[in-house]
XYZ file of N, CA and C in Angstrom:
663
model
N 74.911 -15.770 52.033
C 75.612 -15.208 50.869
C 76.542 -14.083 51.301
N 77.765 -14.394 50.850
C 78.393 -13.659 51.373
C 78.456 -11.767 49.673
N 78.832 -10.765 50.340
C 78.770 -9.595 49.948
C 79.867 -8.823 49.338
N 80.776 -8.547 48.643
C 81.632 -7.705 48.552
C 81.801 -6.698 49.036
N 82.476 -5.693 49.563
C 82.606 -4.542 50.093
C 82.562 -3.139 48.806
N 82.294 -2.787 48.295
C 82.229 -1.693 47.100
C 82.150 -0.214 47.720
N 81.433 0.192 49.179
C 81.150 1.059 49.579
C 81.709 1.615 50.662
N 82.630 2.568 51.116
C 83.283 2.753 52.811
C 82.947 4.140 53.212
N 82.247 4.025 54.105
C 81.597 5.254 55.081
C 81.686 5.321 55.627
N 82.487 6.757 55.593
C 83.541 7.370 56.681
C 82.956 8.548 58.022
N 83.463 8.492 59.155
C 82.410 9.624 60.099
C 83.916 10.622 59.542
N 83.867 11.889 59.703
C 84.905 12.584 60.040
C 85.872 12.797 60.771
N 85.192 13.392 62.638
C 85.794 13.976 63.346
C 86.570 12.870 64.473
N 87.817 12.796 64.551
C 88.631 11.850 65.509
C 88.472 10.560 64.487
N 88.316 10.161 62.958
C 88.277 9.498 61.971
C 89.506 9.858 60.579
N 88.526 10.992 60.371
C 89.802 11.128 59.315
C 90.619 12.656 60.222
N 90.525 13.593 61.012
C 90.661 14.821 61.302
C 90.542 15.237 62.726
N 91.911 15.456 63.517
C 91.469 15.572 64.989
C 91.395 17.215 64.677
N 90.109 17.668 65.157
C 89.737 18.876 65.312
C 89.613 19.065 66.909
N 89.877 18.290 67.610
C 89.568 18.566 69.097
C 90.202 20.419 69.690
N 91.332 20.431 68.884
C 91.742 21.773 69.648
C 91.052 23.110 69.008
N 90.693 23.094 67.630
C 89.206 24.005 66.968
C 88.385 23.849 68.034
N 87.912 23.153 68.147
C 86.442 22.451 69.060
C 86.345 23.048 70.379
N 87.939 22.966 71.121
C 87.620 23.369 72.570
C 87.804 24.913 72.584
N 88.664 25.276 71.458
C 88.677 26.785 71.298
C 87.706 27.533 71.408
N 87.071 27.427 70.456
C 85.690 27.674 70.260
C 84.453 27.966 71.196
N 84.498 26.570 71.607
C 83.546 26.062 72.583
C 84.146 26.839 73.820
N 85.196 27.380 74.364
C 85.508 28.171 75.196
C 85.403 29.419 74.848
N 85.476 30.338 73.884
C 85.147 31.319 73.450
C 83.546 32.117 73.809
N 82.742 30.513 72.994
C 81.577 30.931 73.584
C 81.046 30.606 74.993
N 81.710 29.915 75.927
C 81.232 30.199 76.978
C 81.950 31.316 77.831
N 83.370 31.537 77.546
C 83.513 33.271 77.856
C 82.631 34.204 77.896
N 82.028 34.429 76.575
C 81.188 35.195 76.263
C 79.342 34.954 77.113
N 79.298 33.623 77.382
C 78.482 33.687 78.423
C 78.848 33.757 79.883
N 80.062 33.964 80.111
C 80.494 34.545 81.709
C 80.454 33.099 82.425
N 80.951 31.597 81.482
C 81.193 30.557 81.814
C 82.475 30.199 81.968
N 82.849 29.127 83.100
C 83.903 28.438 82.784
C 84.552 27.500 81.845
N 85.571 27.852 81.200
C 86.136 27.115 79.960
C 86.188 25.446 80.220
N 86.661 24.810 79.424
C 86.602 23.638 79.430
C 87.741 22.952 78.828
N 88.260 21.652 79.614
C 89.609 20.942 79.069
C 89.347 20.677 77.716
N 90.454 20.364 77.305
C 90.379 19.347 75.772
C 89.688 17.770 75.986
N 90.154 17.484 77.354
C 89.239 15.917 77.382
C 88.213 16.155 77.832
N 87.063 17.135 78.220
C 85.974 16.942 78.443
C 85.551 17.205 76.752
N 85.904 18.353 76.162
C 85.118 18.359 74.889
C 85.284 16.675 73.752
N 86.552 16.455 74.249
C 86.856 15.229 73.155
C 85.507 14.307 73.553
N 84.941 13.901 74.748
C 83.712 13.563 75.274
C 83.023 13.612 74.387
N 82.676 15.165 74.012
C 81.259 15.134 73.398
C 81.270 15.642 72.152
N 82.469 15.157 71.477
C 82.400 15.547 70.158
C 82.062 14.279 69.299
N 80.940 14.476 68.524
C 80.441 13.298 67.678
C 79.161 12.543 67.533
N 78.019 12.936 69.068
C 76.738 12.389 69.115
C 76.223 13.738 69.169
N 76.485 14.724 67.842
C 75.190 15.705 67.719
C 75.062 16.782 68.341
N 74.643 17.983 67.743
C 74.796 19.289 68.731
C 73.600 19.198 69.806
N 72.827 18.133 69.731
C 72.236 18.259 71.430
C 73.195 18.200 72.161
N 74.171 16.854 72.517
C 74.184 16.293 73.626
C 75.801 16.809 73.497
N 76.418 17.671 72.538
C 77.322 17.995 72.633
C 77.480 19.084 73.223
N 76.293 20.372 73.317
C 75.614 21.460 73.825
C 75.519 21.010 75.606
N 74.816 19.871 75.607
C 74.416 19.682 76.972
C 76.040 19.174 78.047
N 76.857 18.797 76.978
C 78.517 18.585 77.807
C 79.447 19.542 77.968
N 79.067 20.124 77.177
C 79.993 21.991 77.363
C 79.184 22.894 78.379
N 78.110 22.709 78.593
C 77.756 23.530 79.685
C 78.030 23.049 81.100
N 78.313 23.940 82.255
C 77.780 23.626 83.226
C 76.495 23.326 83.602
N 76.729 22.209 84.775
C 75.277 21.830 85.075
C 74.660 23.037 85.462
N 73.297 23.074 85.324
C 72.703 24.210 86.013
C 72.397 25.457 84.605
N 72.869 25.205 83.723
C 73.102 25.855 82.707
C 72.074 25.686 80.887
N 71.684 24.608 81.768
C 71.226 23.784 80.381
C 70.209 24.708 79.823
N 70.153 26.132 80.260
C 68.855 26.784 79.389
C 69.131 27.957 78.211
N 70.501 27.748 78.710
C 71.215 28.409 78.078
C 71.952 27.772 76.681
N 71.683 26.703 76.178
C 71.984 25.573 75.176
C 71.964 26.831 73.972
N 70.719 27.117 73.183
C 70.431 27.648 71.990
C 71.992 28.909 71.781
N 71.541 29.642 72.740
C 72.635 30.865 72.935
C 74.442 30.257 72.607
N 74.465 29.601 73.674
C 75.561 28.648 73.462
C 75.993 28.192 71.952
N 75.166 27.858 71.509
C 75.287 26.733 70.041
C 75.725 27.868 68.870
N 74.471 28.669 68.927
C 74.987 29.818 68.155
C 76.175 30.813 68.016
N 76.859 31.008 69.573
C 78.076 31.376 69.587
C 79.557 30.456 69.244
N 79.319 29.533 69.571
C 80.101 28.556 68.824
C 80.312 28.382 67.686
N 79.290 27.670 66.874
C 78.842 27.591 65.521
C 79.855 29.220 64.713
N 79.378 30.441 65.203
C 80.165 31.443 64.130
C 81.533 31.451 64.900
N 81.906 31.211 66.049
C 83.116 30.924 66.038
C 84.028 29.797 65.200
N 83.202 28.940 65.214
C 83.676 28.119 64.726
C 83.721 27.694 63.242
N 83.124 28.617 62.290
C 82.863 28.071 61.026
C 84.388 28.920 60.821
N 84.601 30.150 61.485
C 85.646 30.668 60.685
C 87.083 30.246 61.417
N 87.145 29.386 62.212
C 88.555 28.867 62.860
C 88.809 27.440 63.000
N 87.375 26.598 62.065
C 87.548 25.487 62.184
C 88.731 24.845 60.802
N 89.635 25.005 60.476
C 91.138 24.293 60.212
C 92.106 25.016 60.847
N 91.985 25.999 61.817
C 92.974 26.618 61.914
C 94.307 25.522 62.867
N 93.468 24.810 63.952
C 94.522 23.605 64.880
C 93.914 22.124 64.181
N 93.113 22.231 63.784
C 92.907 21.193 62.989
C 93.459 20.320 62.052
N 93.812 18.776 62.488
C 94.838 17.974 61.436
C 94.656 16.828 60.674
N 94.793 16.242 59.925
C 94.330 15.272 59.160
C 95.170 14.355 60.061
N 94.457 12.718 60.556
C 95.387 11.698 61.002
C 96.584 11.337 60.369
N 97.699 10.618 60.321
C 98.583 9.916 59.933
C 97.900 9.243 58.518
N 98.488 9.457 57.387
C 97.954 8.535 55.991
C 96.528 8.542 55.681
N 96.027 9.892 55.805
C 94.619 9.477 55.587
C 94.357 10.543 53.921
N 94.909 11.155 53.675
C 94.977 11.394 52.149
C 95.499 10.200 51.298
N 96.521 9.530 51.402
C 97.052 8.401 50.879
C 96.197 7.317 51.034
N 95.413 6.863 51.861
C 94.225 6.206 52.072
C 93.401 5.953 51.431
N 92.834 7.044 51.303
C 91.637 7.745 50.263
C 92.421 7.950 48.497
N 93.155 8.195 48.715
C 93.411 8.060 47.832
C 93.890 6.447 46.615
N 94.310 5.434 47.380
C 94.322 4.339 47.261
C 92.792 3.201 47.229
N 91.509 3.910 47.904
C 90.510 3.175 47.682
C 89.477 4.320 46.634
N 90.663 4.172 45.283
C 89.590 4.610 44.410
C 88.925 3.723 44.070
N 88.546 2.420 43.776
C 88.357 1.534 43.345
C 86.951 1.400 43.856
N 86.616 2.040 45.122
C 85.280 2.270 46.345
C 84.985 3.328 45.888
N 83.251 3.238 46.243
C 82.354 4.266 46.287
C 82.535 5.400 47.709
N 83.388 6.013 48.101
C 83.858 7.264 49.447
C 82.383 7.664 49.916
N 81.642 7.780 50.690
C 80.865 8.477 51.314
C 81.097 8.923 52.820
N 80.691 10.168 53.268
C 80.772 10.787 54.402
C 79.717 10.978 55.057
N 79.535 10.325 56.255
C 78.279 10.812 57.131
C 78.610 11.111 58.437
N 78.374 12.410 59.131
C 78.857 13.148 59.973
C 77.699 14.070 60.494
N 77.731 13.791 61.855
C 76.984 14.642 63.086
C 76.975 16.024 63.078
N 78.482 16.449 62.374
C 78.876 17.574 61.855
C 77.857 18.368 61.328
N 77.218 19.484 60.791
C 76.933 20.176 59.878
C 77.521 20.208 58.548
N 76.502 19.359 57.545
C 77.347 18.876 56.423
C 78.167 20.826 55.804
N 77.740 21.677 56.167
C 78.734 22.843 55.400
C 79.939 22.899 56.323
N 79.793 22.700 57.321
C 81.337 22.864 58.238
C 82.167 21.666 57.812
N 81.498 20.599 57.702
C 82.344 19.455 57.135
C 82.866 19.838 55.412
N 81.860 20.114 54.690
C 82.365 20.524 53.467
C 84.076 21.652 53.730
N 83.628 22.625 53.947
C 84.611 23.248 54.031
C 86.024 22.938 54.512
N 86.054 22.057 55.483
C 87.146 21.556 56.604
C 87.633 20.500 55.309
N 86.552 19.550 54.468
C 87.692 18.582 53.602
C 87.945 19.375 52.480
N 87.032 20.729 52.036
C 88.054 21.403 50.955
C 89.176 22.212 51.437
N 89.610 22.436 52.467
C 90.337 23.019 53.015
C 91.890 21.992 52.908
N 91.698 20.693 53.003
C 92.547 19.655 53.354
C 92.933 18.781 51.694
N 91.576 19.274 50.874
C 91.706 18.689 49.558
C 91.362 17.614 49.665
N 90.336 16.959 50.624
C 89.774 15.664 50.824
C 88.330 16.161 49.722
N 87.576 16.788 49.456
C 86.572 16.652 48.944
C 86.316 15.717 48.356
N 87.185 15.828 47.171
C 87.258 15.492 45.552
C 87.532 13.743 46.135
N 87.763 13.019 47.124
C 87.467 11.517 46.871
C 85.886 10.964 47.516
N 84.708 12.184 48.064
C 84.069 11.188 48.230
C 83.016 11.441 47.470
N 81.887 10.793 47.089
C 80.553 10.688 46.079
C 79.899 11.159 46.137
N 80.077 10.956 47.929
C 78.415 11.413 48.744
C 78.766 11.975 50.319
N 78.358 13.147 50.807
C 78.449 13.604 51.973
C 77.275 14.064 52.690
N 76.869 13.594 54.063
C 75.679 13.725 54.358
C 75.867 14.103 55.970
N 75.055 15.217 56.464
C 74.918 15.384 57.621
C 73.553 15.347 58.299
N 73.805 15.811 59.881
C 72.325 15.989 60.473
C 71.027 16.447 59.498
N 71.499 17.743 58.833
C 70.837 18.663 58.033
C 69.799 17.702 57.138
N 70.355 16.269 56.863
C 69.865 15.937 55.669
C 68.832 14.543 56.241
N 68.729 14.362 57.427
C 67.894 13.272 58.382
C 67.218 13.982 59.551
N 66.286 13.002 60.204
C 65.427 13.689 61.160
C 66.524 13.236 62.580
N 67.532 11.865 62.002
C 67.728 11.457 63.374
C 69.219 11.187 63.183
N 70.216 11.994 63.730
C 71.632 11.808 63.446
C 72.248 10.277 64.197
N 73.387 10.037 63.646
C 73.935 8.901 64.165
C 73.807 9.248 65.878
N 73.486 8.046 66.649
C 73.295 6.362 66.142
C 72.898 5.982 65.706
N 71.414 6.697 64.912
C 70.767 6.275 64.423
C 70.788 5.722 62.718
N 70.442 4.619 62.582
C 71.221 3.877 61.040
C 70.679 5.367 60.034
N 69.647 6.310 59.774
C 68.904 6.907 59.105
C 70.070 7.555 58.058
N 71.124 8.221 58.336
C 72.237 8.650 57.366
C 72.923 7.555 56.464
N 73.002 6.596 57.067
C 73.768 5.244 56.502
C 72.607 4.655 55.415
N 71.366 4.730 55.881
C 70.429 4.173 55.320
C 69.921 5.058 53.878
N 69.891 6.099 54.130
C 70.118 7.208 53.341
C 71.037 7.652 52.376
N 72.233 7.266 52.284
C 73.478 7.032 51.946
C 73.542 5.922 50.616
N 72.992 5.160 51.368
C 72.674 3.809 50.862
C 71.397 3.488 49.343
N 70.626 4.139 49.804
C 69.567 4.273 49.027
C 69.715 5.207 47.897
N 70.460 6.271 47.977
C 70.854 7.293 47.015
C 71.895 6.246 46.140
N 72.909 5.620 46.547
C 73.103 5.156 45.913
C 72.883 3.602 45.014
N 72.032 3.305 45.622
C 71.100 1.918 44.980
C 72.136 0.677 45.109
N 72.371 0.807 46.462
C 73.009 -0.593 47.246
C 72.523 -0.625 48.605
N 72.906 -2.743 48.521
C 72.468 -3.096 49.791
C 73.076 -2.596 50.982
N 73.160 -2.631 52.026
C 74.005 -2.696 53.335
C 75.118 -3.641 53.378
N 75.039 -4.604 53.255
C 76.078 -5.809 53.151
C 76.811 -5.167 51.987
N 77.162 -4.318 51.362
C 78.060 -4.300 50.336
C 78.587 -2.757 50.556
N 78.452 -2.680 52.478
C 78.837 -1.028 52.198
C 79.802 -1.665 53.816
N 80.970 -0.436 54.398
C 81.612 -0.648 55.726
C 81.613 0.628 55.844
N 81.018 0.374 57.529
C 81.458 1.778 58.036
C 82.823 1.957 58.477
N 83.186 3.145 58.780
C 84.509 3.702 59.559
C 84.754 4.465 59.876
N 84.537 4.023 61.418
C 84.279 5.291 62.268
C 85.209 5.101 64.117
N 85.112 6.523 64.810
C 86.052 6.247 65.885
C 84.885 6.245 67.282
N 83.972 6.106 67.024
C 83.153 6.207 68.000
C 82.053 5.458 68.131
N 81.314 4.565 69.030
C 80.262 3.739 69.683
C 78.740 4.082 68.680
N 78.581 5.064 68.536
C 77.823 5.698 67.828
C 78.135 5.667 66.501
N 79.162 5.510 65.764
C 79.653 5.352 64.040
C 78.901 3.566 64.146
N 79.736 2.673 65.245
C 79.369 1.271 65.014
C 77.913 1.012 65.004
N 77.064 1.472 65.899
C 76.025 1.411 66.357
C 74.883 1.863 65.257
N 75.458 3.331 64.295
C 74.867 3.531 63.539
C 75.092 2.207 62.127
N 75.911 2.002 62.184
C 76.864 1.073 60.634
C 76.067 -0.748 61.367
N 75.718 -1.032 62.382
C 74.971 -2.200 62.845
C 74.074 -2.138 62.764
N 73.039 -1.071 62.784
C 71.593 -1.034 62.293
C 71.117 -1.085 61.700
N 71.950 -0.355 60.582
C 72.008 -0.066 59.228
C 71.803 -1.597 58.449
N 72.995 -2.655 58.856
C 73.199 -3.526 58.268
C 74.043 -3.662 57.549
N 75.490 -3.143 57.895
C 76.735 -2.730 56.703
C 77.877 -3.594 58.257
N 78.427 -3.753 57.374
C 80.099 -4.261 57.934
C 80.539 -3.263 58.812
N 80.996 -3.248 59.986
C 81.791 -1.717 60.322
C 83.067 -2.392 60.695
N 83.693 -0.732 60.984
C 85.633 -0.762 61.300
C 85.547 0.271 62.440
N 85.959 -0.006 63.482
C 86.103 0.561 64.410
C 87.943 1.326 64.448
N 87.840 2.296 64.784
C 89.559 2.920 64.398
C 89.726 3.567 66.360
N 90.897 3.324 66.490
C 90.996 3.045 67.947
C 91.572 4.658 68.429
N 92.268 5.165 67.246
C 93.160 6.826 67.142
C 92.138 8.020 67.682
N 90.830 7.825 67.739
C 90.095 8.499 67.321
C 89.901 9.042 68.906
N 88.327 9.363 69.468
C 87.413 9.723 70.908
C 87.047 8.850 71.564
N 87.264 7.883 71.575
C 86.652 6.755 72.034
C 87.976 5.554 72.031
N 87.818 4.763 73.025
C 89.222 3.885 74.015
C 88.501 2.849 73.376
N 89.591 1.924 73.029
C 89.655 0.525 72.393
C 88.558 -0.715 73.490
N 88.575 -0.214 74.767
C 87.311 -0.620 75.546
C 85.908 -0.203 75.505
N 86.098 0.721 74.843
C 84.246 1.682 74.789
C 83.921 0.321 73.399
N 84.567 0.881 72.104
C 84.162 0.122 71.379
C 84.285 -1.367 70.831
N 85.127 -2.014 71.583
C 84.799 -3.591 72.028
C 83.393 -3.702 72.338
N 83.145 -3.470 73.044
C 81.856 -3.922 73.912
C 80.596 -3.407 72.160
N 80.499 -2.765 71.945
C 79.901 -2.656 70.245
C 80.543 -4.089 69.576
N 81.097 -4.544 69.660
C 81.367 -5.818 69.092
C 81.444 -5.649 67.329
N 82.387 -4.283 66.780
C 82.363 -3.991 65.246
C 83.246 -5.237 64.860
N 82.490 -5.470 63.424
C 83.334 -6.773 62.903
C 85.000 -6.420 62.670
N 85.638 -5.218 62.448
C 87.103 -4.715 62.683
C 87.555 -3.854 63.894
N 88.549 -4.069 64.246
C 88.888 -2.806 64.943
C 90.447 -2.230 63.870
N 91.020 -1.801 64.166
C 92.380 -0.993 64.010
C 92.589 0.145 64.018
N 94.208 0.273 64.514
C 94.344 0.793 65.207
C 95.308 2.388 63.827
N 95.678 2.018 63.179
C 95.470 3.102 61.899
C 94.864 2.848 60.739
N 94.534 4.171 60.673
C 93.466 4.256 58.916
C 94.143 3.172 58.116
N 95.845 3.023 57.750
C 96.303 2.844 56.639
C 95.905 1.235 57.093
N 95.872 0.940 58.282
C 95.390 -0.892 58.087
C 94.316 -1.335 57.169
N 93.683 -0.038 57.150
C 92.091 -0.271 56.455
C 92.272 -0.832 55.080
N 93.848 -0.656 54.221
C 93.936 -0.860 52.853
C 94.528 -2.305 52.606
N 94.973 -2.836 54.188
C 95.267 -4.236 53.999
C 93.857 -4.935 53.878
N 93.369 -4.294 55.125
C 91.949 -4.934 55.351
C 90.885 -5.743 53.848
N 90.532 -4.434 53.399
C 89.725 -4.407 52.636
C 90.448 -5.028 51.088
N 91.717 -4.913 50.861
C 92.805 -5.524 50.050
C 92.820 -7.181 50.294
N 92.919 -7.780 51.367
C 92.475 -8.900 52.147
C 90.561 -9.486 51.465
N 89.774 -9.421 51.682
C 88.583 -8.988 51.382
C 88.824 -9.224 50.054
N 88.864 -8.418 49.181
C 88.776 -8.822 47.811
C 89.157 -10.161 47.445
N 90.568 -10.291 48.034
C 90.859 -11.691 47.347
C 90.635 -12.737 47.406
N 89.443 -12.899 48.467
C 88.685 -13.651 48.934
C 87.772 -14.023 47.991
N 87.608 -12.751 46.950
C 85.932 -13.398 45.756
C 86.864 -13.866 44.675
């Protein structure tokens, strides 16, 4: 039996919003302040998106890892108050969102759902999605399906009637477990080869394809 699509769940970061240059700011700030060496923009783009463990454990130097907690915390207040400052919305992604009113919008993000809040009222993204959910609100952040699944249940639908869309191995991985359709977006942290091999039922390569996509899709029922 085939499903309609009614539901699209979106990750944030390198999705709808390259924050990479907030991110490395930041994240260099606080390792200044621990008498560390700073870090490129492509090592942080790395580890932005699977969670403040393993995002903690890529900003440090090796040898360093005990120093994680300290780290996180200096970041974190750097970062709540400079995160829109280089921060940009992709190409058409208000117009996007704004065109799939017709869908239920939900957000699930590795993020800290208040840093994410703030960053889409900042941009005036709030006001299109239903539902926004972070680490804060599960025991086990993406990959794990538990946000999607969660997501899902609040709103009293199946999986088959929801798509993820996301730029990273970990958005697909979470949106395949789950049991939902995913869209892999190629703009994002992650190379059109990482997430092939995830085998998401879409790829593309801008947001705004997503409105043929799913426009396509309908006229199918």
């Amino acid at each position: 039996m085939r499903f309609k699509t009614n539901i699209v769940i979106f990750d944030l970061d390198g999705t709808l919003i390259d924050s990479s240059p907030d991110i490395v700011h930041c994240a260099n700030l606080a390792l200044r302040e621990l008498g560390l060496s700073p870090i490129t923009i492509e090592q942080a783009k790395k580890g932005i998106g699977p969670g403040s463990e393993k995002f903690t454990r890529m900003m440090l130097p090796r040898g360093e890892e005990n120093r994680a907690e300290e780290f996180l915390r200096l970041y974190r207040s750097f970062y709540i108050e400079r995160c829109t400052r280089g921060t940009r919305l992709y190409p058409g992604v208000k117009d996007v969102l704004e065109r799939l009113g017709k869908f239920t919008l939900v957000l699930t993000t590795n993020k800290p759902r208040y840093m994410a809040e703030k960053i889409l009222r900042h941009f005036g993204l709030w006001e299109y999605f239903g539902l926004c959910l972070g680490p804060e609100d599960v025991s086990n952040p993406k990959p794990d399906p538990e946000m999607i699944c969660k997501a899902l249940n609040h709103l009293g639908e199946v999986p088959q009637t929801a798509m993820v869309v996301g730029d990273t191995c970990n958005d697909i991985l979470a949106g395949k477990r789950a049991g939902t359709k995913t869209c892999a977006v190629t703009y994002g942290y992650s190379s059109r080869q990482l997430l092939q091999k995830e085998e998401p039922d879409f790829i593309i390569d801008r947001l705004t394809d997503l409105i043929g996509l799913l426009d396509g899709e309908q006229r199918t029922f």
